Every structure is written in C-alpha cells, then in structure tokens.
Amino acid sequence: MGKHVVVIGAGVAGMEAAGRLSRNGLEVTLLEKESVAGGHINDWFRLFPDRRDSNEVREYLINLSSDPKIQLKTGASVDKLTRHGSSYLLTTDAGENINADAVVVATGFSLFRSSRKEEYGYGIYENVISSADLEKLFISGEIVISSGKAPQRIGIVHCVGSRDEKVGNLYCSKLCCVTAVKQAIEIKEHLPDSEVFCFYMDMRMGGALYEELYREAQEKWGVNFIRGKVSEASETIDGKIVVKVEDTLAGRPLKMDIDMLVLMAGMEMSEGGSKLAATSGLKTGENRFFASADHHFGSNISNLEGVFFAGTCIAPMNVTETISHARAAVTEVMEYFSNNNR
C-alpha cells in the first residue's frame, strides 16, 4: 500500500499489531525502549488460567513480528510525536526523527512500585517480595528466602496499589486476584508441604476459567483464603514476617508469622506512556491510562487523527484481551488508510 506505520512498544500488543500490519502489506517500524522485545511476558513463568508456558506465547509473537517488512529498533523510546500535514514525525530519545503515515501506541503498563506501600515493608524486609519477584523465582526453579531455605508458610496480599485511595488508584487492576491464585498453586507445586494464605478484600475472578482455577486452588491444593486487608507487616529478629489482618468473615483480628510475604502489585500507566501523553497531547482518563474516543465502539481510537491505541496502555487487560485489542487496532488503521485514499 506504500504506507508506513510506527508501533510504539514491542510488548504483546505491539508485536501482535506489527505482525498483523505487515501481513496487510504495510511497512512497519517497531520501537522498543528495552534491549529486547516481548515486554512483561518475558518476566512471566506461566500464564493463567491454564498455566500455559509463557515461552509458547512469546515464540508466537516473535514469529509473527519477524516479517521483513518490520524494522525492530530496540533501546529506542519516543519523546514526542508531532502532526505534519497528513503524517506524523516521531522523535526518539536518541534524537532520531521517523516519519509515519499512522501511529499505533502500545506502550503497555508498569507494575505498581510496592515500596510506596511502606506498611508492607517491601524494600525494607528481605522476605517481602512482589508478584513479579516471585515469577523470577519460579523461572529460576528455586523458591528460597533470605536464609537460603525454602519457606514453609507464605502469605499473599491482594490489591497492592489498586483500589487504594491513598495512592490515588481507585480502579481495580483486574488481574491481581487470578495472578494470586495462579501463583498460590505454583507455590504448592514447588513446595507441596508449604502453607499458603491469600489475604483479599473480595475475589474478582471475572474471566473464562478463572473461577474454576480458584476452586482448584482450594479443593486440590489446600490454599487458604482469608477475607481481610493486611494492615501492617513487621520483621522478627530471625527474619520472619509478622502480619496483622482483620478476618472480616470470622469477625476477629489475626496476627500471623510467615516466612515470605508476596505483594500482588497492580497495574499503572507506563512511564513511557505518561511521557508521550504529556509531550504529544494524547488525552488520559481518570485512571491516568490513555483515554479512548469511546469505551464501547472506539477503544482503539485516540483524540489525535491517525494515532491508535493497542493493549494495556488504555486499561488493565490479560494477554488474550491484549492480543484481541491489538488486532482491532490494526483494523482501525486499515480503515483509516482506506478512508483517506478515497
């Protein structure tokens, strides 16, 4: 078609969009700020709800985005995009200027920095880790605490940085509950004799097979679910973590010693996305993710003509939803070019 599209971000959404755009005959430049493509999927051991090996999805994305019509540039982030007539000029942090007939923004998300919730002790106590840290332990094949021993009692805290007025995130990150359930099962697989406790406000299992996974965690693996918010975590002299929580179902306070505390970090707008919004005039919503033109029938469309959104830059999504949203973005790009060529 003689058209050139720049895709900003080479995570799940960006790689899917780039691959589908190239299959439609378009030249694509795929920009990734990190040294390798893949985004967050590079950091996950298995994917819910079927706990599929993340490498299978990664290989699919790599194969899809390996088309010769796609130029991948790593270590490149976009500082600004500017409208020039019917096209856009993108300026990277290295000072490179790239012209594009259309732009797909797929800047993804960042995990909430758990250290902002000081009451949980992340970054203070060695045996308090994040959900992302736990995935790294799964990948390494060894789950150990600071003493080098395997933990026998593990606590998992839901909604860290989500549904939290104190940190300014009123929205639900949507995937923390199911991630906690998945990780609880994987802990039991690695450490069959361990005890696992999930501390939750309420279980939001709104996805295909999510509820079944929740039941499996209880009935097959013996994971303990306690409805109550952890108010405080402290450390004993021997490195154990003491958590205080109100069991709202039993109507009584709990104080428990555990070996490892895992914080389910929520999702926020990525730093790259926030920067692009500020420099380029892309609107953001109340949740500080990019604001789509319409929640129902324009979720891929931005406030700038010729700029489209793909994936978690607009809201928390799972991998399946992200891929579908990226494909929808490609449809919008093709329609945009079709309308402008009439």
PDB file of C-alpha atoms in Angstrom, residues 40 44 109-114 130-132 265-268:
ATOM      1  CA  HIS A  40       6.225  -8.166  30.503  1.00  0.00           C
ATOM      2  CA  TRP A  44       6.285 -14.496  33.497  1.00  0.00           C
ATOM      3  CA  PHE A 109       1.760  -0.729  31.666  1.00  0.00           C
ATOM      4  CA  SER A 110       4.102  -0.555  34.631  1.00  0.00           C
ATOM      5  CA  LEU A 111       3.671  -2.578  37.790  1.00  0.00           C
ATOM      6  CA  PHE A 112       2.888  -0.531  40.867  1.00  0.00           C
ATOM      7  CA  ARG A 113       6.039   0.097  42.916  1.00  0.00           C
ATOM      8  CA  SER A 114       5.313  -1.864  46.072  1.00  0.00           C
ATOM      9  CA  SER A 130       6.395  -8.647  44.766  1.00  0.00           C
ATOM     10  CA  SER A 131       4.429 -10.893  42.436  1.00  0.00           C
ATOM     11  CA  ALA A 132       6.989 -10.091  39.712  1.00  0.00           C
ATOM     12  CA  ALA A 265       1.307  -5.350  42.512  1.00  0.00           C
ATOM     13  CA  GLY A 266      -1.368  -3.620  40.447  1.00  0.00           C
ATOM     14  CA  MET A 267      -1.050  -2.063  37.012  1.00  0.00           C
ATOM     15  CA  GLU A 268      -0.432   1.596  36.219  1.00  0.00           C
TER      16      GLU A 268
END
